[in-house]
Short mmCIF file of C-alpha atoms in Angstrom, two decimals:
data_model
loop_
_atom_site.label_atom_id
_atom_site.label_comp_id
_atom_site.label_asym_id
_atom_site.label_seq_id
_atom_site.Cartn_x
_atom_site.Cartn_y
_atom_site.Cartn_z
CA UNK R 64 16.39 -5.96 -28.92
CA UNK R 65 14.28 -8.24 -26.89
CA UNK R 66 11.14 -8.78 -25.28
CA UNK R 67 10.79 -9.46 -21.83
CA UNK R 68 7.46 -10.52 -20.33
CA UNK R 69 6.53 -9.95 -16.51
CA UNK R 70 3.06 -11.41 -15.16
CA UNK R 71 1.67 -8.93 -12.38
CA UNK R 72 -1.78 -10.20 -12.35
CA UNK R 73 -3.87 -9.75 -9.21
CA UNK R 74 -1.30 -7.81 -8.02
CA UNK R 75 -2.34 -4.08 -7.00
CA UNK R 76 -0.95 -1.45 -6.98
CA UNK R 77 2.12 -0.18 -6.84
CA UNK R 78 3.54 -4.34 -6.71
CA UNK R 79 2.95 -4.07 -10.75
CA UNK R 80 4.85 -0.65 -10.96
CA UNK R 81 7.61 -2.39 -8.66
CA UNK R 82 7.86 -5.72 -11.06
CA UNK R 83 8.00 -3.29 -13.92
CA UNK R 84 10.58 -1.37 -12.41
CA UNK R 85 12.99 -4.56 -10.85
CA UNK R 86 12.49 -5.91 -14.69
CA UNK R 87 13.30 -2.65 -16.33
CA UNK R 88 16.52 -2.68 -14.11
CA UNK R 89 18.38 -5.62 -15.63
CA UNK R 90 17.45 -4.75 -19.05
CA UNK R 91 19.40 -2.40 -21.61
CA UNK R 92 18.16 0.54 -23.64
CA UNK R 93 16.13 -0.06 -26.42
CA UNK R 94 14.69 -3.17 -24.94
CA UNK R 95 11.20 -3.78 -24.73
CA UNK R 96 8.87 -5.36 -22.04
CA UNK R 97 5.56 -6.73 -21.74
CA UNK R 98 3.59 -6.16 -18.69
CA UNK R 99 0.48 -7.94 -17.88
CA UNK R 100 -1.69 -6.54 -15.36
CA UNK R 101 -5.49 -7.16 -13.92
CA UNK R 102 -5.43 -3.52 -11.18
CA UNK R 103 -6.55 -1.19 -13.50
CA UNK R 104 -4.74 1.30 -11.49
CA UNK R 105 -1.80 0.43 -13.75
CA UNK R 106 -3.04 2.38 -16.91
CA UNK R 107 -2.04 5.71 -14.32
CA UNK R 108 0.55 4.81 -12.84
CA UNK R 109 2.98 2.52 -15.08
CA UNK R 110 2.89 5.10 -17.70
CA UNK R 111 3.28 7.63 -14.67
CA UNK R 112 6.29 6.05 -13.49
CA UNK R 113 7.48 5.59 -17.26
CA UNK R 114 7.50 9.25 -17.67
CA UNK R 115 9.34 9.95 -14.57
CA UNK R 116 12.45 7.70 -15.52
CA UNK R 117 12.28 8.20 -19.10
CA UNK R 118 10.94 5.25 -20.92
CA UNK R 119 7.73 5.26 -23.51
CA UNK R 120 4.70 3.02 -23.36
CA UNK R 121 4.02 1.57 -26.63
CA UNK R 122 0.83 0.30 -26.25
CA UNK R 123 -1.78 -0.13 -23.78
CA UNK R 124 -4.10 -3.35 -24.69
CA UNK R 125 -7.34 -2.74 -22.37
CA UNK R 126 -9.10 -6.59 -22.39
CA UNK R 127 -12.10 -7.41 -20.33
CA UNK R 128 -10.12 -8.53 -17.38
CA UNK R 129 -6.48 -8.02 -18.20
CA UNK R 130 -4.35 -5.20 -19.07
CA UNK R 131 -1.32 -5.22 -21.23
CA UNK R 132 1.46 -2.61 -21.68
CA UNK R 133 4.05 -2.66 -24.03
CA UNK R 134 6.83 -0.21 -22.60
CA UNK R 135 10.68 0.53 -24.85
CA UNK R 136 13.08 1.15 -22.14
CA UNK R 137 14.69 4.26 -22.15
CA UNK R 138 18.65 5.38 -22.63
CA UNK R 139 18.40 6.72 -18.52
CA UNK R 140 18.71 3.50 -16.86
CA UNK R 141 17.04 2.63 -13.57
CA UNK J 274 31.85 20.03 -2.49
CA UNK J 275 32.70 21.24 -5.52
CA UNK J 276 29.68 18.37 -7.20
CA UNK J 277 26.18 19.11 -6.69
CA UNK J 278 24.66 17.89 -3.74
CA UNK J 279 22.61 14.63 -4.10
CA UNK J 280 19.64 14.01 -1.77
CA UNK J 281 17.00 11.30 -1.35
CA UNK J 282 13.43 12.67 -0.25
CA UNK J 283 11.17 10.03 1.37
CA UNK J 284 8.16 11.11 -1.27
CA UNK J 285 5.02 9.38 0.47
CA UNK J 286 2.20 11.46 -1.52
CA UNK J 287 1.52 14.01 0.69
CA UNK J 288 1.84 17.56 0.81
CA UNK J 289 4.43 17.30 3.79
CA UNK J 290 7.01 15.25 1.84
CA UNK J 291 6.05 17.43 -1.60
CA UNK J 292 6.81 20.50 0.24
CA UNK J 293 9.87 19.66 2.05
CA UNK J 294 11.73 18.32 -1.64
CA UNK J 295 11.22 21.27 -3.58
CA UNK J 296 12.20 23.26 -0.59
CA UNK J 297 15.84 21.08 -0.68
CA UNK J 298 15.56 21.70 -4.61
CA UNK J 299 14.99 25.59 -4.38
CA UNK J 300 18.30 25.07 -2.93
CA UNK J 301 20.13 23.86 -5.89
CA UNK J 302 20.26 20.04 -5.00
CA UNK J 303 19.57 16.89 -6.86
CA UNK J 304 16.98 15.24 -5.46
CA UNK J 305 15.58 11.70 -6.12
CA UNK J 306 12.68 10.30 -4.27
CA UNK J 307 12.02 6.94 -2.51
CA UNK J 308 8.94 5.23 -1.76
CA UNK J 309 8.09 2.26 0.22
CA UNK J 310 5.58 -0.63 0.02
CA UNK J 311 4.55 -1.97 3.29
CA UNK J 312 1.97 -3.80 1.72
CA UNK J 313 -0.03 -1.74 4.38
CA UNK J 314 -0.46 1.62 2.48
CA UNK J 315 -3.59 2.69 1.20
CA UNK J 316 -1.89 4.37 -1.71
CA UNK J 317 -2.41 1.26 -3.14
CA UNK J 318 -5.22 0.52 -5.28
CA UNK J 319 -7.55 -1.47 -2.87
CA UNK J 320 -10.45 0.92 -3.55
CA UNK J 321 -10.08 -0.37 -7.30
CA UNK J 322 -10.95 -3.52 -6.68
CA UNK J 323 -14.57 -2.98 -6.11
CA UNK J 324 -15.98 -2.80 -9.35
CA UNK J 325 -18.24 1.00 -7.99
CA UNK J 326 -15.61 2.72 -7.50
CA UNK J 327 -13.72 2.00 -10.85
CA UNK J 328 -14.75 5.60 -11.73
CA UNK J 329 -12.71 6.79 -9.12
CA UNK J 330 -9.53 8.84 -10.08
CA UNK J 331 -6.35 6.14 -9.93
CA UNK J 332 -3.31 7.74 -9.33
CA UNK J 333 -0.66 6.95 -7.08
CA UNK J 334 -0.06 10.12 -4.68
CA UNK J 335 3.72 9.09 -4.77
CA UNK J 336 4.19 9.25 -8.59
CA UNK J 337 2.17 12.13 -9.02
CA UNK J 338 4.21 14.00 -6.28
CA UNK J 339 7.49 12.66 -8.43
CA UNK J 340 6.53 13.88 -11.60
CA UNK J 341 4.82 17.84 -10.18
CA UNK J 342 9.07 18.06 -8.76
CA UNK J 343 10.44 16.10 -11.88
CA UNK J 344 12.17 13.86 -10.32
CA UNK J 345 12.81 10.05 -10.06
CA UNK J 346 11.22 7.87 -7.97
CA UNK J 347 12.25 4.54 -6.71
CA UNK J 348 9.39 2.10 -5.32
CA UNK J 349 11.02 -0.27 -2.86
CA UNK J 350 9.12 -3.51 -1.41
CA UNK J 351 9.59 -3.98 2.19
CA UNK J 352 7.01 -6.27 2.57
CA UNK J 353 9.22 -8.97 4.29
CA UNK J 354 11.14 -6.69 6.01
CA UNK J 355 8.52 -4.63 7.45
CA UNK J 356 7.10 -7.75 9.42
CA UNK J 357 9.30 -7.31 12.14
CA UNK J 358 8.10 -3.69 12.71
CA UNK J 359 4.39 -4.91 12.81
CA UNK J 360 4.77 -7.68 15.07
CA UNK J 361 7.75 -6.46 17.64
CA UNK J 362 7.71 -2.31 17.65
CA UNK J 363 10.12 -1.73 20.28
CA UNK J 364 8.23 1.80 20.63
CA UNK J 365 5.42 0.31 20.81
CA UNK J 366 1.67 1.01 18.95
CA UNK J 367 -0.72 3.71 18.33
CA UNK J 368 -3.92 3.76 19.44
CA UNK J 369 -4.42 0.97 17.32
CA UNK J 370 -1.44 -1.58 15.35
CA UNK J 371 0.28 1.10 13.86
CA UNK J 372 3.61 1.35 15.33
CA UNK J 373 4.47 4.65 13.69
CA UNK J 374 8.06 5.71 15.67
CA UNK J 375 9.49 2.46 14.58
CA UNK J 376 8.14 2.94 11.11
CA UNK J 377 9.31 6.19 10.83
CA UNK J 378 13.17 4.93 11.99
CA UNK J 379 12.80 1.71 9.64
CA UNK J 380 12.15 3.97 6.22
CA UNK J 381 14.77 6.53 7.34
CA UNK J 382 17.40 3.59 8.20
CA UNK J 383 16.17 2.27 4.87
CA UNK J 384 16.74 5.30 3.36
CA UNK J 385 20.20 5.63 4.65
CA UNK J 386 21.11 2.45 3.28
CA UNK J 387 20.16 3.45 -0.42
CA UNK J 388 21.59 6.73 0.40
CA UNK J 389 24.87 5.34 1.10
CA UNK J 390 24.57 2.49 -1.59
CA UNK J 391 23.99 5.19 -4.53
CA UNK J 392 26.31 8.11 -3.40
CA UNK J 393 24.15 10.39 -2.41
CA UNK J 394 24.62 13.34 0.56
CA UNK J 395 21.23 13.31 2.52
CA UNK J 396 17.96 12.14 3.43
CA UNK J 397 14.61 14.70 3.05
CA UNK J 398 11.50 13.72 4.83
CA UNK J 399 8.59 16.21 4.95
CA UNK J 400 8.09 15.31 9.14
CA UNK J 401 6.78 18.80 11.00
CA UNK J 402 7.39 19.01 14.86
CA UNK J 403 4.32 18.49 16.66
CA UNK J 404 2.15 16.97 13.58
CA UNK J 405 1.36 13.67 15.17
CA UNK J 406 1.34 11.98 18.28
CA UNK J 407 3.91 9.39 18.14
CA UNK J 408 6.65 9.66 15.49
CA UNK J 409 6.75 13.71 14.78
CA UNK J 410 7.04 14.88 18.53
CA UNK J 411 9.92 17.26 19.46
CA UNK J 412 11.10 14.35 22.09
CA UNK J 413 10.91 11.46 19.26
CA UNK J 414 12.52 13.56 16.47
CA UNK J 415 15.96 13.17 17.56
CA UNK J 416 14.95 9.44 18.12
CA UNK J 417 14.41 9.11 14.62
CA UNK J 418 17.28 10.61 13.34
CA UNK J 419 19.70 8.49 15.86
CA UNK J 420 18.13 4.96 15.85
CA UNK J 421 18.21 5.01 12.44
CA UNK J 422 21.68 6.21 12.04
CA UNK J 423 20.94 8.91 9.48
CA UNK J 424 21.96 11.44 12.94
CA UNK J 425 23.25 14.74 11.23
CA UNK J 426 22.01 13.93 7.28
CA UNK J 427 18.51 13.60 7.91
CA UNK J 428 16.98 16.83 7.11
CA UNK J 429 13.71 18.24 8.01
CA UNK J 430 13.22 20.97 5.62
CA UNK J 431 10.03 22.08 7.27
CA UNK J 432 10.93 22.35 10.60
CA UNK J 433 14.58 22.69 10.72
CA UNK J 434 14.76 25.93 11.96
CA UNK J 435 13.22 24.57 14.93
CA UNK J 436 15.49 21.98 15.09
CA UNK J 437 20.03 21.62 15.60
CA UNK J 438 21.60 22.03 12.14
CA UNK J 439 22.42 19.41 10.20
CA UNK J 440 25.27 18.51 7.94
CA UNK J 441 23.29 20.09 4.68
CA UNK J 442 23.56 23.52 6.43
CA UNK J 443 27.26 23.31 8.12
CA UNK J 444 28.64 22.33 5.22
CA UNK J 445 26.96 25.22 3.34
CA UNK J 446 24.71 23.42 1.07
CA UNK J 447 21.34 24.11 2.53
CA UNK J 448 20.65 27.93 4.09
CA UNK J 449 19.37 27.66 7.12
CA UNK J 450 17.36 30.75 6.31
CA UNK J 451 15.44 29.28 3.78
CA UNK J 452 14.24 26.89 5.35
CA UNK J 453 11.39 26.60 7.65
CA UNK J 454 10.13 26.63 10.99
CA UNK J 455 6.89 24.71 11.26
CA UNK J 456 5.24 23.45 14.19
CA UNK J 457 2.14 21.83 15.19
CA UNK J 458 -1.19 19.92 13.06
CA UNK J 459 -2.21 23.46 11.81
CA UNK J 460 -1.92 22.79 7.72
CA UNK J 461 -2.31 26.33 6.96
CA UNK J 462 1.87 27.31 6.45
CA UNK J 463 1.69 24.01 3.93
CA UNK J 464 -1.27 25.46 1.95
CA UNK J 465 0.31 29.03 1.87
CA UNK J 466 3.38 27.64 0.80
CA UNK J 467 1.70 24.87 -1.72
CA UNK J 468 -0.03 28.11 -3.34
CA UNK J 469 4.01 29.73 -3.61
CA UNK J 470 5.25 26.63 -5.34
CA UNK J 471 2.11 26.28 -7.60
CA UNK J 472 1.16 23.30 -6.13
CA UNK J 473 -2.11 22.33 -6.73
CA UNK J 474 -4.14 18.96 -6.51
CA UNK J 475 -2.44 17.43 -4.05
CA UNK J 476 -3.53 14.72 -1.87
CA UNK J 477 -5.13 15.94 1.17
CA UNK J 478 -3.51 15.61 4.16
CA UNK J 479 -0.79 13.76 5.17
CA UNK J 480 -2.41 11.02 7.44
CA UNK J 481 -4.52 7.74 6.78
CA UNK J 482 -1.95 6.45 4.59
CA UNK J 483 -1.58 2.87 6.68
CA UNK J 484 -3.90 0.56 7.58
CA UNK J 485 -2.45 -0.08 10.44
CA UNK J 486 -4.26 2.80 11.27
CA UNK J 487 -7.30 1.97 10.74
CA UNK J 488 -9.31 0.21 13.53
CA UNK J 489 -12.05 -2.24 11.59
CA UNK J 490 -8.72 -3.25 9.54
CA UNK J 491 -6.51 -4.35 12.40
CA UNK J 492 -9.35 -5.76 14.42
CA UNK J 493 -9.24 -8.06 11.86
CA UNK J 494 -5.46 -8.15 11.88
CA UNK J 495 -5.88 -8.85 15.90
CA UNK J 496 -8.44 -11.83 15.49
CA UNK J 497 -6.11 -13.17 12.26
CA UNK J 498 -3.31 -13.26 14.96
CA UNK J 499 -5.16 -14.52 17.67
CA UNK J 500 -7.16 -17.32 15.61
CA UNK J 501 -3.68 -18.53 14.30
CA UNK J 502 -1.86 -18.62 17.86
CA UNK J 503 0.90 -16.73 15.76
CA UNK J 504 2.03 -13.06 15.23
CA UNK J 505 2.87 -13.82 11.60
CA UNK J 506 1.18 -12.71 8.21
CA UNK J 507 2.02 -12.97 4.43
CA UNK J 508 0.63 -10.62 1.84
CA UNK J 509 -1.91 -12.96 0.92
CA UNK J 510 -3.45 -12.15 4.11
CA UNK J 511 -3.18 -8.69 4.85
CA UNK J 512 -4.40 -7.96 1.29
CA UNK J 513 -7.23 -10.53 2.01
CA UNK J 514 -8.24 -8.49 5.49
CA UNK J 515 -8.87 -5.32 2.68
CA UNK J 516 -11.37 -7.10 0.64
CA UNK J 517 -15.20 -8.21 1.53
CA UNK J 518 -17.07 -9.21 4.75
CA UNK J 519 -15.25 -11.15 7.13
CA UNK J 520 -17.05 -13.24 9.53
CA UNK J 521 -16.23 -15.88 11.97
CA UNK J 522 -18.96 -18.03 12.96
CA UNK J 523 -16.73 -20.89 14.84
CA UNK J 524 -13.37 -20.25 16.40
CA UNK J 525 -11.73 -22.49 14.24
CA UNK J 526 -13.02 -20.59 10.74
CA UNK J 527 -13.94 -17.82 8.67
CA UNK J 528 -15.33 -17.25 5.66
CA UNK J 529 -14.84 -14.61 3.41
CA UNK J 530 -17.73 -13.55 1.45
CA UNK J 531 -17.44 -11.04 -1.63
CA UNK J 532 -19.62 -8.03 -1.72
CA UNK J 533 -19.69 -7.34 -5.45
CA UNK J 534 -18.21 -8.26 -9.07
CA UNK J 535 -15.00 -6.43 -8.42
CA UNK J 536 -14.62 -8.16 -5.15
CA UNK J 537 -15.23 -11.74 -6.43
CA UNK J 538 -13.61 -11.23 -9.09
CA UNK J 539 -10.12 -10.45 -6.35
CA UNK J 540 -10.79 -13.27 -4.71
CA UNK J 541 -11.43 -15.86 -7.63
CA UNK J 542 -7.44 -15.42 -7.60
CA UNK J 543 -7.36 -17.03 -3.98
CA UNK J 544 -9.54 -20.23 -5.26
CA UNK J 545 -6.76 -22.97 -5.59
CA UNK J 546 -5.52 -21.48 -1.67
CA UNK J 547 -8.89 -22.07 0.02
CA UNK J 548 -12.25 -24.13 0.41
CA UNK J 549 -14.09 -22.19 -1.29
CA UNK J 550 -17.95 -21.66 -2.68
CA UNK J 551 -20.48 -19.93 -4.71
CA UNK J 552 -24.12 -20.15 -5.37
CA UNK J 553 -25.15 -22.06 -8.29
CA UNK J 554 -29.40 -21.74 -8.35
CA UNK J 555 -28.93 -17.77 -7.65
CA UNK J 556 -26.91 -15.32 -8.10
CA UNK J 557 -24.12 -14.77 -5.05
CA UNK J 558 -20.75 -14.12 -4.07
CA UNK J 559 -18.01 -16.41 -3.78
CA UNK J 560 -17.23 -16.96 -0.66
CA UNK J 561 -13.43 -18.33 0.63
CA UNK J 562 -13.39 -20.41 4.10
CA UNK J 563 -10.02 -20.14 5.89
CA UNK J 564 -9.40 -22.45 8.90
CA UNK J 565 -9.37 -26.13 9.97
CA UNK J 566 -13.04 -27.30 8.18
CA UNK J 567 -15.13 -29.77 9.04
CA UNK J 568 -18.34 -31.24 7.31
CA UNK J 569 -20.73 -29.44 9.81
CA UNK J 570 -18.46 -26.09 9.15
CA UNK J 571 -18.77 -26.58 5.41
CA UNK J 572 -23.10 -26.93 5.70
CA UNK J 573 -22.78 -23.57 7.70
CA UNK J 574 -20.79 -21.80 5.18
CA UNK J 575 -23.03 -23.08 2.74
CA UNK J 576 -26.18 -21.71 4.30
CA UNK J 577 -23.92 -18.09 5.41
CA UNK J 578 -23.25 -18.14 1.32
CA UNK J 579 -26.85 -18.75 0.26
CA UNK J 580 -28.05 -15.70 2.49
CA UNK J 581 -25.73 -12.98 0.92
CA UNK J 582 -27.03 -14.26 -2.49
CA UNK J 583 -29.97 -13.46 -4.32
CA UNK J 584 -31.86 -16.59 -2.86
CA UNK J 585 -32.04 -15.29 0.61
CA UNK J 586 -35.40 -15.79 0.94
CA UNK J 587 -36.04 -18.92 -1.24
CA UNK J 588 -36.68 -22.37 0.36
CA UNK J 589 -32.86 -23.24 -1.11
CA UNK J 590 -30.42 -22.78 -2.56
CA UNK J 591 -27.59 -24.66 -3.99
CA UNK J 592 -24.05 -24.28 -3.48
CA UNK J 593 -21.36 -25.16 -5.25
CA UNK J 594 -18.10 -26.33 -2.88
CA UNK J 595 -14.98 -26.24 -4.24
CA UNK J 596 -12.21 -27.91 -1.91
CA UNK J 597 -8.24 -26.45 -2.55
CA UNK J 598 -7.97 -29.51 -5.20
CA UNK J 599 -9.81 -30.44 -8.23
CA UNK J 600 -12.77 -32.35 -5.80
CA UNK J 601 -16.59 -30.28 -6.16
CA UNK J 602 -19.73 -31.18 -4.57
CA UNK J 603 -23.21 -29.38 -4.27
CA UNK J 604 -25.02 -28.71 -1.60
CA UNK J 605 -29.09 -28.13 -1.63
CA UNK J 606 -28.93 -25.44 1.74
CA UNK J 607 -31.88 -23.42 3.40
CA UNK J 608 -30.53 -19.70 3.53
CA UNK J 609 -29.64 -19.33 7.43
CA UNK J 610 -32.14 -16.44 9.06
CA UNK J 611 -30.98 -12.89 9.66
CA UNK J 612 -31.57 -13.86 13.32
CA UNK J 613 -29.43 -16.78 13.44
CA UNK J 614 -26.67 -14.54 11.93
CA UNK J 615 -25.00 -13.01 15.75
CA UNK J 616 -23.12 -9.35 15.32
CA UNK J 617 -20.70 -11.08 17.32
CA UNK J 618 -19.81 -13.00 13.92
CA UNK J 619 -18.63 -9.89 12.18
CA UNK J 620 -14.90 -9.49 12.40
#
């Protein structure tokens, strides 16, 4: 298993949930990866798009500024 | 076809495109839905940036729409691509930048291409004859479905039995029969049949998703355009034309001035691509200058920024300038009058 990070600050929304999902793409089941995020639009709508392909979030870390979510890809794929 | 059918819905996040998938689905096809970024939809999350309306419900109309079918959904960037539709429609625009036919044939071409890349059958999009004036016209409909080369596989679920068959129903996949035969802006058929699928919550009507819509945003689009000599944008910019006042005092500048936390906040991401300055003595917004600057530009800036701060109406204020390297310098600035501020300036 390994962790990939992607940086989509001051990006809005949905250009986080479209990093998250070109990353997801190359990586393998099981995986994890790191999103960091400052649209705080993300805490709907990466978990949203999570649950429509089948992956889990982990962890959402709410900071003053930043967001961070931890998301295990899922056995699905895309 | 002895597989189950496979179609891609264009899902934008409203009712139309909702309603016309789980029609297809009803049906006994696999559908997966596609979404595009223009980098011009206000699905995105512009409205979060200002720190008021934080409270606001977030979601994205798209996903939600994805997850009430259960289906996929694939968010595809077409920033880049979409230039050329802005700047050369060969349809031409609405009544203001939005060039909504060629839109329209651009995400079902684009559609086709994924369609045919991943296997799939057909293409769903939730268009109604008669719904809006350029792109969903009886004469433009067949346009659609013939410059974008989707012809006989792009079905209209909620209209088609207005409309020639397509390949869905000759080949026996989709019953003609059940589907529908919608016409005009009434959005009374979509409620009733919303309230049949248990469809609830949805995002009101389809419309207003595009800037390009929108006149204040592509007046400043128009005078980006014109200031530049150019036809060209990057996202930087047309993200920038979303956020704070814009004014132009000289033609060879702007400045952009924040309105709140949430918006200075946005911008403090732009620093290290603009001039840029902020209000040291009071409190204010920071303000970005975009253009060819000179010293005389940079004093008038200064005095613009000290009037949207709190030391409007104190003898001065300073100002801290910031050029696009590491270089800072203050300025001691009397706040320039309301009256010395033209509309004209605005953008």
């Amino acid at each position: 298993m390994s962790t990939t990070v992607v940086d989509a600050r001051n990006l809005l929304c949905p250009l986080p949930v479209i990093r998250t999902q070109d990353a997801v793409a190359k990586l393998q089941p099981g995986d994890a990866l790191q999103v960091w995020c400052t649209d705080p639009g993300v805490v709907h709508d990466i978990p949203a798009w999570c649950r429509v392909h089948g992956h889990d979030i982990c962890n959402i870390d709410e900071r003053e500024y930043e967001i961070v979510i931890t998301i295990h890809v899922g056995g699905s794929g895309s | 076809m002895s597989q189950q059918p496979k179609a891609v819905a264009l899902i934008s996040g409203g009712l139309d495109s909702l309603l016309a998938a789980r029609v297809v689905m009803g049906q006994g096809v696999y559908v997966e839905g596609i979404n595009f970024f223009t980098g011009f939809c206000v699905e995105g999350h512009t409205h979060a940036i200002r720190k008021k309306d934080r409270a606001r419900p977030k979601r994205n109309n798209a996903l939600w729409s994805a997850e009430q079918l259960g289906i996929k959904l694939h968010i595809i960037d077409i920033i880049e691509e979409y230039k050329d539709v802005v700047i050369n429609p060969k349809h031409g625009y609405g009544a203001n930048l939005n060039p909504c036919l060629d839109c329209k044939i651009f995400m079902v071409d684009k559609a086709r291409e994924w369609m045919d890349a991943h296997g799939f059958d057909f293409i769903i999009t939730g268009e109604v004859i008669g719904q809006r004036p350029m792109s969903q016209r009886r004469d433009t409909m067949p346009v659609v479905a013939r410059e974008s080369g989707a012809e006989v596989r792009l079905v209209r679920p909620l209209c088609a039995q207005n409309l020639p068959a397509t390949l869905p129903e000759i080949r026996g996949w989709l019953k003609r029969d059940k589907l529908y035969n919608f016409s005009g802006r009434s959005r009374r058929p979509q409620m009733a049949l919303a309230r049949k699928f248990g469809f609830e919550d949805y995002a009101q009507p389809a419309g207003g998703c595009c800037f390009l819509t929108d006149k204040q945003y592509t007046v400043k689009l128009a005078d980006l355009w014109a200031t530049r000599g150019t036809r060209e944008y990057d996202l930087d910019d047309i993200m920038l034309l979303k956020v704070g006042r814009h004014l132009r005092p000289r033609p060879n500048f702007k400045i952009i001035v924040g309105r709140e936390e949430g918006e200075n906040r946005f911008l403090e991401g732009y620093r290290k691509r603009f001039v840029h300055m902020l209000p040291t003595s009071h409190t204010g917004p920071l303000v970005l200058l975009d253009g060819e600057i000179s010293p005389a530009d940079i004093e008038l800036a200064a005095r613009l920024t000290a009037r949207f701060s709190q030391g409007r109406n104190a003898d001065r204020v300073t100002i801290e300038v910031n050029g696009k390297g590491a270089d800072t310098h203050y300025l001691d600035v009397v706040p320039l009058p309301t009256d010395e501020i033209p509309a004209g300036w605005y953008i």
